[in-house]
Tab-separated table of C-alpha atoms in Angstrom:
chain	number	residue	atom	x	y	z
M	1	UNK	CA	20.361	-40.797	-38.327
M	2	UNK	CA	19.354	-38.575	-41.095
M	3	UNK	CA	16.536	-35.380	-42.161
M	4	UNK	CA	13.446	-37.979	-42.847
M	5	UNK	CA	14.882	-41.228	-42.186
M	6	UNK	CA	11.727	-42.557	-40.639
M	7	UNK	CA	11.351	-46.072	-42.728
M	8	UNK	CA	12.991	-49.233	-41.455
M	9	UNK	CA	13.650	-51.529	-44.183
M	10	UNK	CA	11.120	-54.182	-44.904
M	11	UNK	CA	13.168	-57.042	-43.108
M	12	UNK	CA	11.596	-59.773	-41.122
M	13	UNK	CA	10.585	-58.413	-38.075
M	14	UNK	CA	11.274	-55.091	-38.518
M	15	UNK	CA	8.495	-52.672	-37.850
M	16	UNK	CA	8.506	-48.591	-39.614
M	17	UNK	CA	8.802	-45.736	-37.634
M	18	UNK	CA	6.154	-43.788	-36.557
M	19	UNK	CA	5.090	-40.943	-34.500
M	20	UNK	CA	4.098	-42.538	-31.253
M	21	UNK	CA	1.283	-41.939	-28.544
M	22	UNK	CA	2.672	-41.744	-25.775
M	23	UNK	CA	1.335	-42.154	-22.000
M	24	UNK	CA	1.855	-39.474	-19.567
M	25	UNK	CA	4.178	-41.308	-17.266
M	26	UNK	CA	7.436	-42.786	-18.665
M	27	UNK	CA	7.859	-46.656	-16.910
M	28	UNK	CA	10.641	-49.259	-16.755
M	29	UNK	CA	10.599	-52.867	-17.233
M	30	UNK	CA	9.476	-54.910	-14.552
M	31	UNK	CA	12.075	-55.678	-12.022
M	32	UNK	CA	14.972	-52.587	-13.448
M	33	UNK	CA	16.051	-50.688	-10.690
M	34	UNK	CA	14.282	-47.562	-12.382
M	35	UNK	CA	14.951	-44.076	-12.547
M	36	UNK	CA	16.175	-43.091	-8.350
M	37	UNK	CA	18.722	-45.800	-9.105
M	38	UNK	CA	21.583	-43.455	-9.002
M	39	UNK	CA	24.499	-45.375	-11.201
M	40	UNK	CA	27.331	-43.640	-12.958
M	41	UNK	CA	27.507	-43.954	-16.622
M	42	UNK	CA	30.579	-44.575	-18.387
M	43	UNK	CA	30.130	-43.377	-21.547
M	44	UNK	CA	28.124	-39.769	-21.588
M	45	UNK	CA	28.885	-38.807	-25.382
M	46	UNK	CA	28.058	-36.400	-27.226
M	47	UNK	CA	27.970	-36.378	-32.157
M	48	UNK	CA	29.970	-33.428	-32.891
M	49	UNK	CA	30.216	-34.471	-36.596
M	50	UNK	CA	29.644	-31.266	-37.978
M	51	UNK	CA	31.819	-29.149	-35.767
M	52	UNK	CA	34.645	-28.728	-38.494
M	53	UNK	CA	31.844	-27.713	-41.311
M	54	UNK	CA	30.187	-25.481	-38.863
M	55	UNK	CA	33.207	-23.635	-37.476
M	56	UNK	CA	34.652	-22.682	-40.757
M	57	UNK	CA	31.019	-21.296	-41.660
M	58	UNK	CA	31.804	-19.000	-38.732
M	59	UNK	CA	29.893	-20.562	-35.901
M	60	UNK	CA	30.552	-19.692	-32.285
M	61	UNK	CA	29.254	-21.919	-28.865
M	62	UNK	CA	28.938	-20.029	-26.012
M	63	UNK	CA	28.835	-20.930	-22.116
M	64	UNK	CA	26.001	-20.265	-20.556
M	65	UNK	CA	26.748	-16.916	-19.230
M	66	UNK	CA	27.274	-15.928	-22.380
M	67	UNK	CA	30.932	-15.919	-22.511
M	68	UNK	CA	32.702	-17.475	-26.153
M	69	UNK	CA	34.655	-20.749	-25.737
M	70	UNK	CA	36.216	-23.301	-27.928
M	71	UNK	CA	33.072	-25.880	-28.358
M	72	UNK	CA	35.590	-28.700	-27.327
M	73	UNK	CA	36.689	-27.073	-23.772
M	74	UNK	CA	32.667	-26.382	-23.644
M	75	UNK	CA	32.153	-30.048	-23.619
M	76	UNK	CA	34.838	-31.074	-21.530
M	77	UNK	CA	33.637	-29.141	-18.385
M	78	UNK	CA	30.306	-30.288	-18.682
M	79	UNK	CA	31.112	-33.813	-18.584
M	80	UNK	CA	31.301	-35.168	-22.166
M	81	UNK	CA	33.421	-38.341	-22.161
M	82	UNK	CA	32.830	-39.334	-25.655
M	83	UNK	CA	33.098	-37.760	-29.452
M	84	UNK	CA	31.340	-39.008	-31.605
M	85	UNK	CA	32.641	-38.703	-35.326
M	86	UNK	CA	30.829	-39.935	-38.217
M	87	UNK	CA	33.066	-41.242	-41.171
M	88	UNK	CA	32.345	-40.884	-45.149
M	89	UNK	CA	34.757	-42.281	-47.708
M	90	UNK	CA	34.727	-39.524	-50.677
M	91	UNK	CA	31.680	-36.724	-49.452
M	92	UNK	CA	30.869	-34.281	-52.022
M	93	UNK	CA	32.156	-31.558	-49.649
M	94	UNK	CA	35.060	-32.566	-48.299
M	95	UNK	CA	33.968	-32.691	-44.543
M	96	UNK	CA	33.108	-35.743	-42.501
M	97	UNK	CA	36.710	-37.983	-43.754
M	98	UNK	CA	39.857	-38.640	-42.532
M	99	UNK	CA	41.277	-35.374	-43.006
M	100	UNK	CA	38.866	-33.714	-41.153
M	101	UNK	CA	38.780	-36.279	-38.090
M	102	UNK	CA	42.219	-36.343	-37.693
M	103	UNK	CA	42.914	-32.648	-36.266
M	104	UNK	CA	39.556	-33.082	-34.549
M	105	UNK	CA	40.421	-35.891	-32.935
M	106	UNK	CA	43.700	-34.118	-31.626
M	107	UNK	CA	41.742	-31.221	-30.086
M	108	UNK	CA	39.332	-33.573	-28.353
M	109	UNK	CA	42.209	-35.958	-27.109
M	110	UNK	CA	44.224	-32.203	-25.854
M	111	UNK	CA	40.864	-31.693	-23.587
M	112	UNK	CA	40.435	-35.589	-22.508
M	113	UNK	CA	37.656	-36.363	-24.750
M	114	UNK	CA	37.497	-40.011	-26.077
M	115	UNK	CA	36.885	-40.773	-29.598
M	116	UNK	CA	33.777	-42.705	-30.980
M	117	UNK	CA	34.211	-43.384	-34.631
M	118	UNK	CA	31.233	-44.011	-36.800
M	119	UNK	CA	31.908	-45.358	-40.316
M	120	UNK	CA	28.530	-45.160	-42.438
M	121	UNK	CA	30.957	-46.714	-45.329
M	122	UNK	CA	29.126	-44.422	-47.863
M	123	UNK	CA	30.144	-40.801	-49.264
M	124	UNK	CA	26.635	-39.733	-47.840
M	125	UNK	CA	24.366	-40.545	-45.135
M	126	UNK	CA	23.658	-43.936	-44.136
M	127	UNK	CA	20.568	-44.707	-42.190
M	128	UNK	CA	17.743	-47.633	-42.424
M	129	UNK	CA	16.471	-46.231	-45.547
M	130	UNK	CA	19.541	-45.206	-47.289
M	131	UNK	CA	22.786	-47.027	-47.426
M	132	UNK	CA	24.565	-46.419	-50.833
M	133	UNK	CA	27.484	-47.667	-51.647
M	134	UNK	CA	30.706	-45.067	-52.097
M	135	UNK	CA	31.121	-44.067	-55.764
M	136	UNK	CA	34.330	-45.253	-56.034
M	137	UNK	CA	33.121	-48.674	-54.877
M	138	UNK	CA	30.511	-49.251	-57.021
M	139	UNK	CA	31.720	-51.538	-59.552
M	140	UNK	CA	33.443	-53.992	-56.625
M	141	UNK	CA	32.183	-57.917	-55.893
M	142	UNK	CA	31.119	-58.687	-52.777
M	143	UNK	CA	34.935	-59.962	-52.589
M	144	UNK	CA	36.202	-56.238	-53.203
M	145	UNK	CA	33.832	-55.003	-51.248
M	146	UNK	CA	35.105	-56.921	-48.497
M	147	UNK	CA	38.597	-55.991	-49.015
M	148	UNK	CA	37.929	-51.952	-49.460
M	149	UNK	CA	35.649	-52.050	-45.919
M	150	UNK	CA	39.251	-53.854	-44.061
M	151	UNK	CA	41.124	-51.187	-45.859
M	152	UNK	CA	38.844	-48.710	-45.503
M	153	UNK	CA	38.177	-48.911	-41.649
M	154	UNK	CA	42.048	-50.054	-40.980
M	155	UNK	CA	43.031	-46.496	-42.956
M	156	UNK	CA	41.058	-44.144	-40.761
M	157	UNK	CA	42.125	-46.361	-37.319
M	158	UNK	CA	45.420	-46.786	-37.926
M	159	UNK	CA	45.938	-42.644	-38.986
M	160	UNK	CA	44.090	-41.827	-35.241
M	161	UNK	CA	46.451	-44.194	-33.486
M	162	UNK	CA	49.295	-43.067	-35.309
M	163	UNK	CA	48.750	-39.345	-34.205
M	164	UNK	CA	48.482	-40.547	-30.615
M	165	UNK	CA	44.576	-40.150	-30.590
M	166	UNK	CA	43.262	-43.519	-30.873
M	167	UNK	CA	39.755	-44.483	-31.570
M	168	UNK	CA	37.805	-45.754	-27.624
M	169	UNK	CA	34.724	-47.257	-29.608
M	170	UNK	CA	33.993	-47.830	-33.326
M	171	UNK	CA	30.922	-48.374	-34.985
M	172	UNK	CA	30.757	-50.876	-38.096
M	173	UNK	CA	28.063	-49.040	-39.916
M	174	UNK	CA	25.583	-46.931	-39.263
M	175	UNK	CA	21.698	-47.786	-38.350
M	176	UNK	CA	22.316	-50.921	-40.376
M	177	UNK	CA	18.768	-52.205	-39.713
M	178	UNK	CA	18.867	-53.736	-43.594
M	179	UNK	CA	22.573	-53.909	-43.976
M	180	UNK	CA	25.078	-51.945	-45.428
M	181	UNK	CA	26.539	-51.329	-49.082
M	182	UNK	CA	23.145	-51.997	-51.121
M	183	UNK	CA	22.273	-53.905	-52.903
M	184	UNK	CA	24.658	-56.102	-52.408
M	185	UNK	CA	25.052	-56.424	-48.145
M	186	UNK	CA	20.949	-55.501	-47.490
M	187	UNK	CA	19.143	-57.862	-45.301
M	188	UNK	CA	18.588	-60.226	-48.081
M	189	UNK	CA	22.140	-61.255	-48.392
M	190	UNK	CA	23.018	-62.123	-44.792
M	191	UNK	CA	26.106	-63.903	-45.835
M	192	UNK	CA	27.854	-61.050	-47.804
M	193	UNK	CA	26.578	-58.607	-44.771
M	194	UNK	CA	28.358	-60.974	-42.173
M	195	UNK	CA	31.696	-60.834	-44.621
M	196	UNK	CA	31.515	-56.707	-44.484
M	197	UNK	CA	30.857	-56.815	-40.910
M	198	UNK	CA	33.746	-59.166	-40.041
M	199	UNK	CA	36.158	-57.374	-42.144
M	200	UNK	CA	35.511	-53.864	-40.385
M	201	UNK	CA	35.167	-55.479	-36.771
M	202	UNK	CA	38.837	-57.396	-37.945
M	203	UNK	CA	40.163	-53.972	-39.106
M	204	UNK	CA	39.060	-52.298	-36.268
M	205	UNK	CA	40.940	-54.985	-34.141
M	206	UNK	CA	44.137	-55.380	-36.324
M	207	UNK	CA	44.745	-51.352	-35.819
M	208	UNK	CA	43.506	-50.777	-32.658
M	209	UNK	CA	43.745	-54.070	-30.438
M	210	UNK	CA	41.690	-52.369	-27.099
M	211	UNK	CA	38.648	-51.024	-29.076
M	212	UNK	CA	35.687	-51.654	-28.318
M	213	UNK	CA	33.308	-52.328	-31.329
M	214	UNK	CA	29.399	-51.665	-31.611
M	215	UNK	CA	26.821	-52.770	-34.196
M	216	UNK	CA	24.370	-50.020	-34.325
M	217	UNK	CA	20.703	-50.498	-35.427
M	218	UNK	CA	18.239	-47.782	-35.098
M	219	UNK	CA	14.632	-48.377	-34.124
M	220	UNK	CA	15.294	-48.895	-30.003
M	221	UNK	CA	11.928	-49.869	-28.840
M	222	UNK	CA	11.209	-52.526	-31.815
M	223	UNK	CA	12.527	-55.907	-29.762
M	224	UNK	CA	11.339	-58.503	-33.167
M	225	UNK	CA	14.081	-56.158	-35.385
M	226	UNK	CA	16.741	-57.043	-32.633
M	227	UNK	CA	16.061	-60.481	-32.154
M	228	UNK	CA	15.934	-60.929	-35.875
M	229	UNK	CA	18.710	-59.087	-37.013
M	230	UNK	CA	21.396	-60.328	-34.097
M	231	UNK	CA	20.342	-63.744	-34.495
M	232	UNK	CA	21.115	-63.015	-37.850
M	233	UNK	CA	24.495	-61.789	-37.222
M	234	UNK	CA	24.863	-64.134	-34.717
M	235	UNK	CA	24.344	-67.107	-36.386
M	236	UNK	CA	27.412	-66.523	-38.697
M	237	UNK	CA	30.162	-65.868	-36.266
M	238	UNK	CA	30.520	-61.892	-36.235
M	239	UNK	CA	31.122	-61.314	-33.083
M	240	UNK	CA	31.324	-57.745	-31.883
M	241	UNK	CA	31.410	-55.525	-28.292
M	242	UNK	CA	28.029	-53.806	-27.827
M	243	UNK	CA	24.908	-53.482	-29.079
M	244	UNK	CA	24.099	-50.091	-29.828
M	245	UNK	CA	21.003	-48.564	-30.420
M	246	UNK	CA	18.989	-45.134	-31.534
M	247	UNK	CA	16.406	-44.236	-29.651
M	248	UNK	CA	13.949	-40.859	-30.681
M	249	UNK	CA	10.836	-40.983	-28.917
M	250	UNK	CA	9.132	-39.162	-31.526
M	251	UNK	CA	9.838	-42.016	-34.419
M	252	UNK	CA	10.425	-45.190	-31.533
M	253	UNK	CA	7.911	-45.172	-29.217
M	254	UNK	CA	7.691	-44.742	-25.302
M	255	UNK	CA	10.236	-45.520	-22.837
M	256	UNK	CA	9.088	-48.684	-21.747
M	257	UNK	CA	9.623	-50.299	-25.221
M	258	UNK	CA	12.913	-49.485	-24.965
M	259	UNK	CA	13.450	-50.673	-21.779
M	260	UNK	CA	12.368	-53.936	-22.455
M	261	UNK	CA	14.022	-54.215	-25.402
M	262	UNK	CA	17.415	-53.153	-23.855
M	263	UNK	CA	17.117	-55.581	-21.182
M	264	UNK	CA	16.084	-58.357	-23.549
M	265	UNK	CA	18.830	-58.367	-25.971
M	266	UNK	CA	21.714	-57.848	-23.191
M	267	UNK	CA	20.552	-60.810	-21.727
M	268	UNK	CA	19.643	-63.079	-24.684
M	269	UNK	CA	23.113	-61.894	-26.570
M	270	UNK	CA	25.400	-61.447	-23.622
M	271	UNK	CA	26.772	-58.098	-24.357
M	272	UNK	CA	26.337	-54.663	-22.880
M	273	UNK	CA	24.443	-51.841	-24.392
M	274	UNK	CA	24.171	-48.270	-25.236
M	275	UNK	CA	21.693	-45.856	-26.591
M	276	UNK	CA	24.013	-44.466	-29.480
M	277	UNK	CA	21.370	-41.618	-30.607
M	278	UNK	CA	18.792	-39.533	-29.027
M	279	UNK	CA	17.697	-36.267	-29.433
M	280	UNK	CA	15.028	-34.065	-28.189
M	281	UNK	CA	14.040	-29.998	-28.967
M	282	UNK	CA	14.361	-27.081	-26.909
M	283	UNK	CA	11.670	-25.219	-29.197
M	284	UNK	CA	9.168	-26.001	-31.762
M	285	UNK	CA	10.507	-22.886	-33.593
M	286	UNK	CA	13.038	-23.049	-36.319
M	287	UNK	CA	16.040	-20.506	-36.905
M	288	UNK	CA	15.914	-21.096	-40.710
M	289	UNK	CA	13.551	-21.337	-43.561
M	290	UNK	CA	13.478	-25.059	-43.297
M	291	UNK	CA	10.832	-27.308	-41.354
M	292	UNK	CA	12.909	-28.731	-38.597
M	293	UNK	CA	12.156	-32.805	-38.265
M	294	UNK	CA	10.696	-31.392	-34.906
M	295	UNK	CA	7.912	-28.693	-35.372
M	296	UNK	CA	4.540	-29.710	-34.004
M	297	UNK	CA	3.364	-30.409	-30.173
M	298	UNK	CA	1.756	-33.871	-31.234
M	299	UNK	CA	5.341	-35.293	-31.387
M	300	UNK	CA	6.281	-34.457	-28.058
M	301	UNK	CA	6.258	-37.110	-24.965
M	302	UNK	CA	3.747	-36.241	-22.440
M	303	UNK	CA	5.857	-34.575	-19.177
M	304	UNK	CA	8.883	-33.139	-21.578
M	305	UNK	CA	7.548	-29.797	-23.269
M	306	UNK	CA	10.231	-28.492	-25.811
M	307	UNK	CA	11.842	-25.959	-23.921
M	308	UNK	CA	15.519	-26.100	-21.868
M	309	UNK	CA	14.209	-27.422	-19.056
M	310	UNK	CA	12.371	-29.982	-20.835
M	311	UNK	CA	14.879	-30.805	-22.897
M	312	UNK	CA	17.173	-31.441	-20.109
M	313	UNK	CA	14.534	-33.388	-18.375
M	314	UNK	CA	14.360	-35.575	-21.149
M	315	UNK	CA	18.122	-36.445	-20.821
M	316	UNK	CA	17.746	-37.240	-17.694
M	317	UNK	CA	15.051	-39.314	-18.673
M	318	UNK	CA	17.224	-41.234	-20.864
M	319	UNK	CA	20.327	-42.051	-18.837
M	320	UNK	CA	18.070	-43.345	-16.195
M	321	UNK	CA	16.885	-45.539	-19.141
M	322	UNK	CA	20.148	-46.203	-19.607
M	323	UNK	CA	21.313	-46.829	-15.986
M	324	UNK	CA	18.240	-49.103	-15.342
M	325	UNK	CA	19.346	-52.244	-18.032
M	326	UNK	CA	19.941	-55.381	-15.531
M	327	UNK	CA	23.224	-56.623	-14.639
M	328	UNK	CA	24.692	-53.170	-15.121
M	329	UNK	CA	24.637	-53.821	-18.834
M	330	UNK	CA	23.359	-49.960	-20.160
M	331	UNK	CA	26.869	-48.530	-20.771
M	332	UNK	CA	25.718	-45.037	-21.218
M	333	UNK	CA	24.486	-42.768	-24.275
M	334	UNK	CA	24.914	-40.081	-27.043
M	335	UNK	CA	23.356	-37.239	-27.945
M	336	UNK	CA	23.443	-36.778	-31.799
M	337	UNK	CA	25.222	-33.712	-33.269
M	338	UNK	CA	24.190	-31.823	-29.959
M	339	UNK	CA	26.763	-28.761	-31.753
M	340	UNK	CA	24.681	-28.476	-35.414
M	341	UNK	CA	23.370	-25.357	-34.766
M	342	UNK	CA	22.358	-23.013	-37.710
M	343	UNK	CA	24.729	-21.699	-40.320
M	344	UNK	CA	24.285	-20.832	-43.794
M	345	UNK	CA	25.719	-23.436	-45.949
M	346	UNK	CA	26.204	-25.819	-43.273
M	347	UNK	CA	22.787	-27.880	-44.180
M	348	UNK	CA	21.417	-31.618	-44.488
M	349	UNK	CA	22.632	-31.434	-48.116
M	350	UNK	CA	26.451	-32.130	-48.722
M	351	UNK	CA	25.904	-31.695	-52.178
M	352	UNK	CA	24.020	-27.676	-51.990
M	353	UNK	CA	25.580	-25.595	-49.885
M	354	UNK	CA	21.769	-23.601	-49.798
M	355	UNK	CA	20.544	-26.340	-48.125
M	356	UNK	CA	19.207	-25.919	-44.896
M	357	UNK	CA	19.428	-27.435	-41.002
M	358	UNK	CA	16.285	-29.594	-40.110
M	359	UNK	CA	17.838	-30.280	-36.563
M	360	UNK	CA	19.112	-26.601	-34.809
M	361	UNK	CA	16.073	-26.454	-32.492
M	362	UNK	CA	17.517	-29.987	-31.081
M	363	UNK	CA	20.916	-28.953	-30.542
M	364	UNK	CA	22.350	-28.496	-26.994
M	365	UNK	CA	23.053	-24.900	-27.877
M	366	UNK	CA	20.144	-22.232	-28.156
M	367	UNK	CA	19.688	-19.983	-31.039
M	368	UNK	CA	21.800	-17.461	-29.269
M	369	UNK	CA	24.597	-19.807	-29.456
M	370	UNK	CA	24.669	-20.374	-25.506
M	371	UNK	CA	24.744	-23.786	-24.056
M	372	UNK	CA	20.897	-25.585	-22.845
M	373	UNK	CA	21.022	-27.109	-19.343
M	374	UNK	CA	20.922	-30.095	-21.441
M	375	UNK	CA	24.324	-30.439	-21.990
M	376	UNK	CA	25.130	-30.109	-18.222
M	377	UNK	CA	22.717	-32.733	-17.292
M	378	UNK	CA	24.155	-35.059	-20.750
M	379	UNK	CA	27.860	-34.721	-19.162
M	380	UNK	CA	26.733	-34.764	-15.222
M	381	UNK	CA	23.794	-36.551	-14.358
M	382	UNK	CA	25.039	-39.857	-14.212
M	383	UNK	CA	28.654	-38.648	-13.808
């Protein structure tokens, strides 16, 4: 996910995100057990991607009494049981790659927090509409570009094993809805996609033999894309762990949707799922000059206003979603960069440090810096 990253890419099947209108009662396929069914989730994780940035800006989390903790010891009591860490190659500001992880990942494993790595193989952000290659890949084949995403993904795995603090689940890519490393690996070159994909899910493998691996596609509620683009992947051997998905109600439509769409691709592909990104505000208000992505009541969902208590309904909302995938096949959910609250410098662009943050009135942390119920009911709910 990304500031404005509302267009799919024009594959077959594929639909653009929109702002949805949305019924007053959220519903569940026909036939899930539905919300009151009251199974624990295994994975209850939480983006945390721009902790390191953030901290050295000189932000502070809160509990909820007001008292100042260490963000990670924050998360652990509530429940968290996932990280997740995005992964650049070469970012402009030096955050966001493997020497940044690393002593992350050492705090989290300290307070029992698993790691979720996310490698967008780009410098920058990665999404459906944007998936550039890393500048110091740019003049590679599809051959070397094969060969630099094995080395690539087998560098930053190997380094978190080696420290003791090895990755739980990896992504190969990020929202790869048209593929990854354009031009080259977008949806109309299916063969040297499947070659990236199988290198990184090999790599991830090689360095890390009990990881679980995920192919992530955003768009949750769009069942064509997933049919299409699995098929796709499919068809040519990569094989993979999970299906995971993003899922904003405010760009991918109503519950429902994603319902049936979760329990149609677990059952047509034979592999569990999870909802890899949601999000939803506290506020409509923003704490900088910047128009947050949410700022207007007609992109709510009916029943969740943006306050805390709507905000944590709506997580509820969404690990019953979760929970309710037949055959126990919904493995749980993450709440993306839940800890990106605002702080000068620390904005959506890498590259200008006066950039500002599009997403603090969705983080899990108010503008006071004190947790939101949310986080509670992300880490306890289905705990």
């Amino acid at each position: 996910m990304r500031r404005r990253s509302v267009l799919a890419a024009g594959a077959a099947g594929a639909a653009a995100m929109a702002v949805p209108a949305l019924g007053a009662a959220p519903a569940f396929a026909a036939g899930s057990p539905g919300p009151a069914h009251r199974r624990r989730l295994e994975i209850r994780g939480l983006d945390i991607s721009s902790l390191p940035k953030n901290e050295d800006l000189g932000a502070v989390y809160r509990r909820a009494d007001g008292r100042r903790a260490d963000l990670v010891d924050i998360l652990a009591d509530a429940g968290i049981t996932h990280a997740r860490l995005k992964v650049w190659v070469n970012p402009a500001d030096g955050y966001n790659n493997k020497a940044r992880i690393l002593p992350l990942a050492r705090r989290l494993k300290r307070a029992g927090i698993a790691i979720w790595a996310d490698f967008h193989y780009s410098d920058t952000w990665a999404d459906p509409a944007h998936q550039p290659k890393p500048a110091a890949w740019t003049g590679l084949d599809a051959a070397g570009l094969t060969r630099a995403v094995y080395e690539h993904t087998a560098d930053v795995l190997g380094a978190l094993k080696r420290q003791g603090t090895p990755a739980d689940l990896v992504q190969i890519g990020n929202e790869i809805n048209g593929g990854m490393l354009w031009p080259e690996g977008d949806w109309e070159h299916w063969d040297n996609l499947a070659a990236f994909l199988k290198a990184g899910l090999r790599a991830a493998k090689d360095t890390t033999p009990r990881i679980r691996t995920i192919l992530h596609l955003a768009n949750g509620g769009d069942n064509g894309l997933y049919r299409w683009w699995f098929d796709n992947a499919v068809s040519r051997g990569v094989d993979f762990d999970i299906i995971g998905l993003s899922y904003y109600p405010f760009w991918h439509g109503p519950l429902e949707g994603a319902a049936a769409n979760m329990a149609d691709i677990t059952a047509r592909y034979g592999k569990p799922c999870l909802i890899a990104e949601t999000g939803y505000p506290f506020t409509l208000d923003s704490e900088d000059a910047t128009n947050d992505i949410m700022n207007s009541p007609a992109q709510l969902t009916d029943g969740y206003p943006a306050t805390p208590e709507g905000q944590a309904a709506w997580m509820r909302a969404v690990a019953d979603l979760a929970a309710a995938v037949p055959g126990k096949q919904g493995l749980g959910y993450c709440y993306w960069e839940g800890a990106w609250t605002y702080r000068a410098g620390s904005g959506w662009n890498e590259q200008d440090p006066a950039s500002g943050n599009a997403w603090e009135n969705l983080a899990l942390f108010g503008f006071d810096d004190r947790e939101l119920p949310a986080l509670k009911a992300l880490g306890r709910y289905r705990g």
